[in-house]
Amino acid sequence: MFLSIKGLAKSFGENSVLKNIDIEISRGEVLSIIGPSGSGKTTLLRCFNGLELPDKGIIRFEDGQHLDFEGKISKQDILQLRKKSGMVFQSYNLFPHKTALENIMEGPIIVQKRNKTEVRNEAERLLEKVGLKDKLHFYPHQLSGGQQQRVGIARALAMKPELMLFDEPTSALDPELIGEVLTVMKELAQENWTMIIVTHEIQFASEISAKVLFMDAGYIVEQGTPQRVLKSPKEQRTKQFLERIL
Ligand code: ADP
């Protein structure tokens, strides 16, 4: 198992947002998380890379890294956790005063202290991969939302993560721009990236995921293959949610 989560829980003050979450994900697998707004999807995703710290629970990776959040967690543990994943945000979060190429080069050079020429070549290759070969020197404001999000994906990939996390990557986009971002994500899935995706794109989730997980009110209501969860849900809450959005 690449990653296993056991008994994860998180509260913000009195608000218990994640309750007893168990998840397992294999290397090369795509897991999609669906559920109504406020159900805890984003918070869960942020726990995977230490942007939020759970109050309880265990995160274990196949390389032996083991975090028990009831015990003491060091800065080093969090850094190590953070290094494992690349995050793609709903709102792209690009540096506005840097070009597409510079946005991608920033992390590998500043954080990873890698060789500049090597990083530049890699950044060019990644921009080509996401279909933006001719936009290397464009600033975010000169790019469409879909193009900015593709830069966001390339930027996450440049850090060579083991796990890619996507937080509603298409929900800020105009409908006609969604497809180009989903196409890039589909290609990553075909290249066997391990991915966890929070999304409202049910059809897309169904096509690319090995597993779909439905959350409501901080609980995992059900998880399984897309066929199982999306086509023949067992739980009333899942059925109601799917009826509402499909
Ligand atoms: P979803 O992604 O499913 O919409 P979220 O994980 O964003 O759900 O939010 C789940 C709950 O946690 C909501 O009630 C939200 O208000 C609360 N929440 C999220 N982040 C914070 C925070 N930083 N501080 C306080 N409450 C938060």
PDB file of C-alpha atoms and ligand atoms in Angstrom:
ATOM      1  CA  MET A   1       0.000   0.000   0.000  1.00  0.00           C
ATOM      2  CA  PHE A   2       1.501   3.337  -1.033  1.00  0.00           C
ATOM      3  CA  LEU A   3      -0.425   5.311   1.555  1.00  0.00           C
ATOM      4  CA  SER A   4      -2.654   4.262   4.387  1.00  0.00           C
ATOM      5  CA  ILE A   5      -4.681   6.513   6.669  1.00  0.00           C
ATOM      6  CA  LYS A   6      -6.258   5.215   9.845  1.00  0.00           C
ATOM      7  CA  GLY A   7      -8.646   6.917  12.252  1.00  0.00           C
ATOM      8  CA  LEU A   8      -7.929  10.442  11.027  1.00  0.00           C
ATOM      9  CA  ALA A   9      -9.882  13.164  12.830  1.00  0.00           C
ATOM     10  CA  LYS A  10      -9.796  16.953  12.702  1.00  0.00           C
ATOM     11  CA  SER A  11     -11.768  19.698  14.430  1.00  0.00           C
ATOM     12  CA  PHE A  12     -11.714  23.458  14.056  1.00  0.00           C
ATOM     13  CA  GLY A  13     -12.701  24.528  17.563  1.00  0.00           C
ATOM     14  CA  GLU A  14     -16.067  22.894  18.280  1.00  0.00           C
ATOM     15  CA  ASN A  15     -16.576  21.996  14.640  1.00  0.00           C
ATOM     16  CA  SER A  16     -15.618  18.374  14.067  1.00  0.00           C
ATOM     17  CA  VAL A  17     -14.777  18.371  10.365  1.00  0.00           C
ATOM     18  CA  LEU A  18     -13.205  14.930   9.814  1.00  0.00           C
ATOM     19  CA  LYS A  19     -14.314  11.880  11.755  1.00  0.00           C
ATOM     20  CA  ASN A  20     -12.535   8.580  11.860  1.00  0.00           C
ATOM     21  CA  ILE A  21     -11.278   8.569   8.271  1.00  0.00           C
ATOM     22  CA  ASP A  22      -9.742   5.350   6.912  1.00  0.00           C
ATOM     23  CA  ILE A  23      -8.269   5.318   3.391  1.00  0.00           C
ATOM     24  CA  GLU A  24      -5.828   3.150   1.504  1.00  0.00           C
ATOM     25  CA  ILE A  25      -4.289   4.006  -1.836  1.00  0.00           C
ATOM     26  CA  SER A  26      -1.933   1.945  -3.980  1.00  0.00           C
ATOM     27  CA  ARG A  27       0.904   3.340  -6.045  1.00  0.00           C
ATOM     28  CA  GLY A  28      -0.306   4.488  -9.470  1.00  0.00           C
ATOM     29  CA  GLU A  29      -3.924   4.644  -8.364  1.00  0.00           C
ATOM     30  CA  VAL A  30      -6.349   7.550  -8.759  1.00  0.00           C
ATOM     31  CA  LEU A  31      -8.707   8.245  -5.866  1.00  0.00           C
ATOM     32  CA  SER A  32     -11.502  10.795  -6.292  1.00  0.00           C
ATOM     33  CA  ILE A  33     -13.268  12.422  -3.373  1.00  0.00           C
ATOM     34  CA  ILE A  34     -16.784  13.692  -3.928  1.00  0.00           C
ATOM     35  CA  GLY A  35     -19.424  15.102  -1.608  1.00  0.00           C
ATOM     36  CA  PRO A  36     -21.435  18.208  -0.767  1.00  0.00           C
ATOM     37  CA  SER A  37     -19.861  21.535   0.073  1.00  0.00           C
ATOM     38  CA  GLY A  38     -18.639  21.674   3.670  1.00  0.00           C
ATOM     39  CA  SER A  39     -18.311  17.894   4.019  1.00  0.00           C
ATOM     40  CA  GLY A  40     -14.557  18.072   4.740  1.00  0.00           C
ATOM     41  CA  LYS A  41     -13.056  17.199   1.343  1.00  0.00           C
ATOM     42  CA  THR A  42     -10.569  20.062   1.152  1.00  0.00           C
ATOM     43  CA  THR A  43      -9.545  19.666   4.776  1.00  0.00           C
ATOM     44  CA  LEU A  44      -8.871  15.974   4.195  1.00  0.00           C
ATOM     45  CA  LEU A  45      -6.777  16.741   1.117  1.00  0.00           C
ATOM     46  CA  ARG A  46      -4.799  19.330   3.064  1.00  0.00           C
ATOM     47  CA  CYS A  47      -4.084  16.764   5.787  1.00  0.00           C
ATOM     48  CA  PHE A  48      -2.298  14.598   3.201  1.00  0.00           C
ATOM     49  CA  ASN A  49       0.445  17.180   2.799  1.00  0.00           C
ATOM     50  CA  GLY A  50       0.509  18.745   6.230  1.00  0.00           C
ATOM     51  CA  LEU A  51      -1.211  22.007   5.271  1.00  0.00           C
ATOM     52  CA  GLU A  52      -3.654  20.994   8.021  1.00  0.00           C
ATOM     53  CA  LEU A  53      -2.586  18.897  10.981  1.00  0.00           C
ATOM     54  CA  PRO A  54      -5.049  16.210  12.079  1.00  0.00           C
ATOM     55  CA  ASP A  55      -5.835  15.941  15.805  1.00  0.00           C
ATOM     56  CA  LYS A  56      -5.793  12.176  15.660  1.00  0.00           C
ATOM     57  CA  GLY A  57      -4.959   9.345  13.318  1.00  0.00           C
ATOM     58  CA  ILE A  58      -2.081   7.664  11.566  1.00  0.00           C
ATOM     59  CA  ILE A  59      -0.633   8.342   8.130  1.00  0.00           C
ATOM     60  CA  ARG A  60       1.706   5.664   6.870  1.00  0.00           C
ATOM     61  CA  PHE A  61       3.656   5.493   3.602  1.00  0.00           C
ATOM     62  CA  GLU A  62       5.143   2.398   2.008  1.00  0.00           C
ATOM     63  CA  ASP A  63       8.649   3.828   2.412  1.00  0.00           C
ATOM     64  CA  GLY A  64       8.206   3.509   6.175  1.00  0.00           C
ATOM     65  CA  GLN A  65       7.262   7.086   7.037  1.00  0.00           C
ATOM     66  CA  HIS A  66       4.777   6.869   9.857  1.00  0.00           C
ATOM     67  CA  LEU A  67       3.021   9.784  11.517  1.00  0.00           C
ATOM     68  CA  ASP A  68       0.859   9.299  14.574  1.00  0.00           C
ATOM     69  CA  PHE A  69      -0.890  12.601  15.198  1.00  0.00           C
ATOM     70  CA  GLU A  70      -1.757  11.752  18.783  1.00  0.00           C
ATOM     71  CA  GLY A  71       1.951  11.650  19.483  1.00  0.00           C
ATOM     72  CA  LYS A  72       4.486  14.385  18.968  1.00  0.00           C
ATOM     73  CA  ILE A  73       5.030  15.462  15.358  1.00  0.00           C
ATOM     74  CA  SER A  74       8.274  17.246  14.575  1.00  0.00           C
ATOM     75  CA  LYS A  75       8.843  19.969  11.973  1.00  0.00           C
ATOM     76  CA  GLN A  76      11.022  17.438  10.181  1.00  0.00           C
ATOM     77  CA  ASP A  77       8.088  14.978   9.965  1.00  0.00           C
ATOM     78  CA  ILE A  78       5.896  17.660   8.410  1.00  0.00           C
ATOM     79  CA  LEU A  79       8.592  18.674   5.946  1.00  0.00           C
ATOM     80  CA  GLN A  80       9.060  15.089   4.901  1.00  0.00           C
ATOM     81  CA  LEU A  81       5.296  14.697   4.472  1.00  0.00           C
ATOM     82  CA  ARG A  82       5.103  17.891   2.434  1.00  0.00           C
ATOM     83  CA  LYS A  83       7.880  16.792   0.099  1.00  0.00           C
ATOM     84  CA  LYS A  84       5.918  13.740  -0.950  1.00  0.00           C
ATOM     85  CA  SER A  85       3.071  15.550  -2.648  1.00  0.00           C
ATOM     86  CA  GLY A  86       2.363  18.294  -5.150  1.00  0.00           C
ATOM     87  CA  MET A  87      -0.814  20.308  -4.715  1.00  0.00           C
ATOM     88  CA  VAL A  88      -2.947  21.866  -7.435  1.00  0.00           C
ATOM     89  CA  PHE A  89      -5.307  24.507  -6.068  1.00  0.00           C
ATOM     90  CA  GLN A  90      -8.718  25.652  -7.207  1.00  0.00           C
ATOM     91  CA  SER A  91      -7.450  29.220  -7.612  1.00  0.00           C
ATOM     92  CA  TYR A  92      -4.102  28.313  -9.307  1.00  0.00           C
ATOM     93  CA  ASN A  93      -2.049  30.400  -6.805  1.00  0.00           C
ATOM     94  CA  LEU A  94       0.601  31.368  -9.372  1.00  0.00           C
ATOM     95  CA  PHE A  95       3.068  34.156  -8.582  1.00  0.00           C
ATOM     96  CA  PRO A  96       1.592  37.098 -10.541  1.00  0.00           C
ATOM     97  CA  HIS A  97       4.935  38.770 -11.273  1.00  0.00           C
ATOM     98  CA  LYS A  98       6.654  35.682 -12.611  1.00  0.00           C
ATOM     99  CA  THR A  99       6.301  34.146 -16.062  1.00  0.00           C
ATOM    100  CA  ALA A 100       4.955  30.627 -16.575  1.00  0.00           C
ATOM    101  CA  LEU A 101       8.523  29.327 -16.799  1.00  0.00           C
ATOM    102  CA  GLU A 102       9.669  31.224 -13.690  1.00  0.00           C
ATOM    103  CA  ASN A 103       6.653  29.996 -11.729  1.00  0.00           C
ATOM    104  CA  ILE A 104       7.678  26.436 -12.439  1.00  0.00           C
ATOM    105  CA  MET A 105      11.386  26.971 -11.749  1.00  0.00           C
ATOM    106  CA  GLU A 106      10.866  28.692  -8.382  1.00  0.00           C
ATOM    107  CA  GLY A 107      10.286  25.615  -6.180  1.00  0.00           C
ATOM    108  CA  PRO A 108      12.987  23.329  -7.594  1.00  0.00           C
ATOM    109  CA  ILE A 109      15.596  26.140  -7.396  1.00  0.00           C
ATOM    110  CA  ILE A 110      14.666  27.849  -4.117  1.00  0.00           C
ATOM    111  CA  VAL A 111      13.360  24.884  -2.118  1.00  0.00           C
ATOM    112  CA  GLN A 112      15.193  21.941  -3.651  1.00  0.00           C
ATOM    113  CA  LYS A 113      18.360  23.893  -4.544  1.00  0.00           C
ATOM    114  CA  ARG A 114      18.647  22.095  -7.858  1.00  0.00           C
ATOM    115  CA  ASN A 115      20.845  23.115 -10.768  1.00  0.00           C
ATOM    116  CA  LYS A 116      19.337  26.040 -12.689  1.00  0.00           C
ATOM    117  CA  THR A 117      20.033  24.803 -16.208  1.00  0.00           C
ATOM    118  CA  GLU A 118      18.664  21.380 -15.440  1.00  0.00           C
ATOM    119  CA  VAL A 119      15.559  22.909 -13.817  1.00  0.00           C
ATOM    120  CA  ARG A 120      14.991  25.223 -16.765  1.00  0.00           C
ATOM    121  CA  ASN A 121      15.159  22.350 -19.243  1.00  0.00           C
ATOM    122  CA  GLU A 122      12.780  20.347 -17.105  1.00  0.00           C
ATOM    123  CA  ALA A 123      10.379  23.324 -16.770  1.00  0.00           C
ATOM    124  CA  GLU A 124      10.319  23.771 -20.555  1.00  0.00           C
ATOM    125  CA  ARG A 125       9.618  20.091 -21.005  1.00  0.00           C
ATOM    126  CA  LEU A 126       6.775  20.251 -18.467  1.00  0.00           C
ATOM    127  CA  LEU A 127       5.194  23.283 -20.125  1.00  0.00           C
ATOM    128  CA  GLU A 128       5.350  21.424 -23.415  1.00  0.00           C
ATOM    129  CA  LYS A 129       3.735  18.431 -21.752  1.00  0.00           C
ATOM    130  CA  VAL A 130       0.749  20.526 -20.612  1.00  0.00           C
ATOM    131  CA  GLY A 131       0.440  22.101 -24.077  1.00  0.00           C
ATOM    132  CA  LEU A 132       1.975  25.501 -23.291  1.00  0.00           C
ATOM    133  CA  LYS A 133       5.230  25.366 -25.187  1.00  0.00           C
ATOM    134  CA  ASP A 134       4.485  28.727 -26.808  1.00  0.00           C
ATOM    135  CA  LYS A 135       3.609  30.454 -23.512  1.00  0.00           C
ATOM    136  CA  LEU A 136       6.874  30.049 -21.575  1.00  0.00           C
ATOM    137  CA  HIS A 137       7.355  33.783 -21.072  1.00  0.00           C
ATOM    138  CA  PHE A 138       3.737  34.769 -20.516  1.00  0.00           C
ATOM    139  CA  TYR A 139       2.646  36.177 -17.146  1.00  0.00           C
ATOM    140  CA  PRO A 140      -0.422  34.696 -15.402  1.00  0.00           C
ATOM    141  CA  HIS A 141      -2.619  37.686 -16.360  1.00  0.00           C
ATOM    142  CA  GLN A 142      -1.828  36.999 -20.020  1.00  0.00           C
ATOM    143  CA  LEU A 143      -3.104  33.435 -19.734  1.00  0.00           C
ATOM    144  CA  SER A 144      -6.640  32.043 -19.593  1.00  0.00           C
ATOM    145  CA  GLY A 145      -7.810  30.258 -16.446  1.00  0.00           C
ATOM    146  CA  GLY A 146      -7.339  26.896 -18.114  1.00  0.00           C
ATOM    147  CA  GLN A 147      -3.794  27.805 -19.154  1.00  0.00           C
ATOM    148  CA  GLN A 148      -2.991  29.087 -15.654  1.00  0.00           C
ATOM    149  CA  GLN A 149      -4.237  25.874 -14.145  1.00  0.00           C
ATOM    150  CA  ARG A 150      -2.065  23.862 -16.548  1.00  0.00           C
ATOM    151  CA  VAL A 151       0.913  25.934 -15.378  1.00  0.00           C
ATOM    152  CA  GLY A 152      -0.218  25.064 -11.830  1.00  0.00           C
ATOM    153  CA  ILE A 153      -0.099  21.365 -12.680  1.00  0.00           C
ATOM    154  CA  ALA A 154       3.334  21.685 -14.317  1.00  0.00           C
ATOM    155  CA  ARG A 155       4.581  23.581 -11.265  1.00  0.00           C
ATOM    156  CA  ALA A 156       3.476  20.779  -8.938  1.00  0.00           C
ATOM    157  CA  LEU A 157       5.061  18.147 -11.205  1.00  0.00           C
ATOM    158  CA  ALA A 158       8.364  20.040 -11.253  1.00  0.00           C
ATOM    159  CA  MET A 159       8.919  19.173  -7.598  1.00  0.00           C
ATOM    160  CA  LYS A 160       8.931  15.483  -8.585  1.00  0.00           C
ATOM    161  CA  PRO A 161       6.328  14.467  -6.000  1.00  0.00           C
ATOM    162  CA  GLU A 162       5.254  10.897  -5.399  1.00  0.00           C
ATOM    163  CA  LEU A 163       1.646  11.926  -4.981  1.00  0.00           C
ATOM    164  CA  MET A 164      -0.398  14.585  -6.795  1.00  0.00           C
ATOM    165  CA  LEU A 165      -3.231  16.291  -4.913  1.00  0.00           C
ATOM    166  CA  PHE A 166      -5.907  18.229  -6.784  1.00  0.00           C
ATOM    167  CA  ASP A 167      -8.355  20.470  -4.923  1.00  0.00           C
ATOM    168  CA  GLU A 168     -11.307  21.106  -7.246  1.00  0.00           C
ATOM    169  CA  PRO A 169      -8.911  22.037 -10.043  1.00  0.00           C
ATOM    170  CA  THR A 170     -11.628  22.993 -12.537  1.00  0.00           C
ATOM    171  CA  SER A 171     -14.275  24.601 -10.367  1.00  0.00           C
ATOM    172  CA  ALA A 172     -13.059  28.173 -10.956  1.00  0.00           C
ATOM    173  CA  LEU A 173     -12.970  27.692 -14.736  1.00  0.00           C
ATOM    174  CA  ASP A 174     -15.424  28.699 -17.425  1.00  0.00           C
ATOM    175  CA  PRO A 175     -17.077  25.557 -18.791  1.00  0.00           C
ATOM    176  CA  GLU A 176     -15.244  25.695 -22.129  1.00  0.00           C
ATOM    177  CA  LEU A 177     -11.851  25.623 -20.361  1.00  0.00           C
ATOM    178  CA  ILE A 178     -12.522  22.641 -18.107  1.00  0.00           C
ATOM    179  CA  GLY A 179     -11.782  20.014 -20.766  1.00  0.00           C
ATOM    180  CA  GLU A 180      -8.173  21.083 -21.381  1.00  0.00           C
ATOM    181  CA  VAL A 181      -7.325  20.699 -17.688  1.00  0.00           C
ATOM    182  CA  LEU A 182      -9.113  17.358 -17.384  1.00  0.00           C
ATOM    183  CA  THR A 183      -7.228  16.128 -20.460  1.00  0.00           C
ATOM    184  CA  VAL A 184      -3.891  16.848 -18.782  1.00  0.00           C
ATOM    185  CA  MET A 185      -5.051  15.079 -15.615  1.00  0.00           C
ATOM    186  CA  LYS A 186      -6.204  12.092 -17.639  1.00  0.00           C
ATOM    187  CA  GLU A 187      -2.759  11.851 -19.226  1.00  0.00           C
ATOM    188  CA  LEU A 188      -1.156  11.855 -15.780  1.00  0.00           C
ATOM    189  CA  ALA A 189      -3.466   9.045 -14.716  1.00  0.00           C
ATOM    190  CA  GLN A 190      -2.447   7.079 -17.810  1.00  0.00           C
ATOM    191  CA  GLU A 191       1.197   7.604 -16.852  1.00  0.00           C
ATOM    192  CA  ASN A 192       0.355   5.975 -13.526  1.00  0.00           C
ATOM    193  CA  TRP A 193       0.755   8.961 -11.267  1.00  0.00           C
ATOM    194  CA  THR A 194      -0.719   8.395  -7.830  1.00  0.00           C
ATOM    195  CA  MET A 195      -3.427  11.045  -7.556  1.00  0.00           C
ATOM    196  CA  ILE A 196      -6.064  12.182  -5.079  1.00  0.00           C
ATOM    197  CA  ILE A 197      -8.650  14.484  -6.614  1.00  0.00           C
ATOM    198  CA  VAL A 198     -11.414  16.468  -4.966  1.00  0.00           C
ATOM    199  CA  THR A 199     -13.882  17.109  -7.759  1.00  0.00           C
ATOM    200  CA  HIS A 200     -17.455  17.746  -8.776  1.00  0.00           C
ATOM    201  CA  GLU A 201     -16.775  16.310 -12.240  1.00  0.00           C
ATOM    202  CA  ILE A 202     -18.526  13.002 -11.639  1.00  0.00           C
ATOM    203  CA  GLN A 203     -18.225  11.675 -15.177  1.00  0.00           C
ATOM    204  CA  PHE A 204     -14.498  12.432 -15.205  1.00  0.00           C
ATOM    205  CA  ALA A 205     -14.004  10.842 -11.773  1.00  0.00           C
ATOM    206  CA  SER A 206     -15.821   7.798 -12.987  1.00  0.00           C
ATOM    207  CA  GLU A 207     -13.557   7.485 -16.048  1.00  0.00           C
ATOM    208  CA  ILE A 208     -10.161   7.845 -14.417  1.00  0.00           C
ATOM    209  CA  SER A 209     -10.485   6.678 -10.815  1.00  0.00           C
ATOM    210  CA  ALA A 210      -9.723   3.282  -9.379  1.00  0.00           C
ATOM    211  CA  LYS A 211     -11.661   4.345  -6.299  1.00  0.00           C
ATOM    212  CA  VAL A 212     -14.290   6.950  -5.487  1.00  0.00           C
ATOM    213  CA  LEU A 213     -14.973   8.114  -1.981  1.00  0.00           C
ATOM    214  CA  PHE A 214     -18.186   9.888  -0.996  1.00  0.00           C
ATOM    215  CA  MET A 215     -17.992  12.175   2.044  1.00  0.00           C
ATOM    216  CA  ASP A 216     -20.739  13.818   4.012  1.00  0.00           C
ATOM    217  CA  ALA A 217     -20.510  15.781   7.275  1.00  0.00           C
ATOM    218  CA  GLY A 218     -16.940  14.669   7.948  1.00  0.00           C
ATOM    219  CA  TYR A 219     -17.582  10.976   7.412  1.00  0.00           C
ATOM    220  CA  ILE A 220     -16.696   8.668   4.574  1.00  0.00           C
ATOM    221  CA  VAL A 221     -20.179   7.450   3.748  1.00  0.00           C
ATOM    222  CA  GLU A 222     -18.954   4.927   1.196  1.00  0.00           C
ATOM    223  CA  GLN A 223     -15.953   4.165  -0.953  1.00  0.00           C
ATOM    224  CA  GLY A 224     -15.285   1.689  -3.724  1.00  0.00           C
ATOM    225  CA  THR A 225     -14.942   1.408  -7.470  1.00  0.00           C
ATOM    226  CA  PRO A 226     -16.639   4.156  -9.526  1.00  0.00           C
ATOM    227  CA  GLN A 227     -19.045   1.541 -10.809  1.00  0.00           C
ATOM    228  CA  ARG A 228     -20.036   0.601  -7.248  1.00  0.00           C
ATOM    229  CA  VAL A 229     -20.255   4.063  -5.687  1.00  0.00           C
ATOM    230  CA  LEU A 230     -21.570   6.080  -8.621  1.00  0.00           C
ATOM    231  CA  LYS A 231     -23.721   3.546 -10.479  1.00  0.00           C
ATOM    232  CA  SER A 232     -25.081   1.509  -7.581  1.00  0.00           C
ATOM    233  CA  PRO A 233     -24.619   3.464  -4.347  1.00  0.00           C
ATOM    234  CA  LYS A 234     -25.756   1.654  -1.219  1.00  0.00           C
ATOM    235  CA  GLU A 235     -26.313   4.630   1.029  1.00  0.00           C
ATOM    236  CA  GLN A 236     -29.264   6.965   0.848  1.00  0.00           C
ATOM    237  CA  ARG A 237     -27.038  10.029   1.290  1.00  0.00           C
ATOM    238  CA  THR A 238     -24.903   9.068  -1.712  1.00  0.00           C
ATOM    239  CA  LYS A 239     -28.008   8.476  -3.844  1.00  0.00           C
ATOM    240  CA  GLN A 240     -29.463  11.856  -2.893  1.00  0.00           C
ATOM    241  CA  PHE A 241     -26.209  13.666  -3.615  1.00  0.00           C
ATOM    242  CA  LEU A 242     -25.814  12.033  -7.022  1.00  0.00           C
ATOM    243  CA  GLU A 243     -29.433  12.726  -7.929  1.00  0.00           C
ATOM    244  CA  ARG A 244     -28.928  16.381  -7.074  1.00  0.00           C
ATOM    245  CA  ILE A 245     -25.828  16.919  -9.162  1.00  0.00           C
ATOM    246  CA  LEU A 246     -26.308  14.599 -12.141  1.00  0.00           C
TER     247      LEU A 246
HETATM  248  P1  ADP B   1     -15.431  20.896   1.485  1.00  0.00           P
HETATM  249  O1  ADP B   1     -14.096  20.906   0.830  1.00  0.00           O
HETATM  250  O2  ADP B   1     -16.099  19.560   1.444  1.00  0.00           O
HETATM  251  O3  ADP B   1     -16.336  21.999   0.993  1.00  0.00           O
HETATM  252  P2  ADP B   1     -14.028  21.905   3.788  1.00  0.00           P
HETATM  253  O4  ADP B   1     -12.998  20.910   4.160  1.00  0.00           O
HETATM  254  O5  ADP B   1     -13.595  23.107   3.016  1.00  0.00           O
HETATM  255  O6  ADP B   1     -15.214  21.167   3.041  1.00  0.00           O
HETATM  256  O7  ADP B   1     -14.746  22.432   5.094  1.00  0.00           O
HETATM  257  C1  ADP B   1     -15.310  21.562   6.059  1.00  0.00           C
HETATM  258  C2  ADP B   1     -15.720  22.378   7.281  1.00  0.00           C
HETATM  259  O8  ADP B   1     -14.538  22.870   7.923  1.00  0.00           O
HETATM  260  C3  ADP B   1     -16.587  23.574   6.990  1.00  0.00           C
HETATM  261  O9  ADP B   1     -17.543  23.662   8.028  1.00  0.00           O
HETATM  262  C4  ADP B   1     -15.613  24.730   7.065  1.00  0.00           C
HETATM  263  O10 ADP B   1     -16.250  25.899   7.470  1.00  0.00           O
HETATM  264  C5  ADP B   1     -14.621  24.256   8.119  1.00  0.00           C
HETATM  265  N1  ADP B   1     -13.274  24.806   7.939  1.00  0.00           N
HETATM  266  C6  ADP B   1     -12.430  24.550   6.898  1.00  0.00           C
HETATM  267  N2  ADP B   1     -11.261  25.183   7.069  1.00  0.00           N
HETATM  268  C7  ADP B   1     -11.338  25.849   8.260  1.00  0.00           C
HETATM  269  C8  ADP B   1     -10.443  26.697   8.999  1.00  0.00           C
HETATM  270  N3  ADP B   1      -9.207  26.948   8.560  1.00  0.00           N
HETATM  271  N4  ADP B   1     -10.874  27.181  10.166  1.00  0.00           N
HETATM  272  C9  ADP B   1     -12.126  26.913  10.633  1.00  0.00           C
HETATM  273  N5  ADP B   1     -13.010  26.133   9.989  1.00  0.00           N
HETATM  274  C10 ADP B   1     -12.637  25.603   8.810  1.00  0.00           C
END
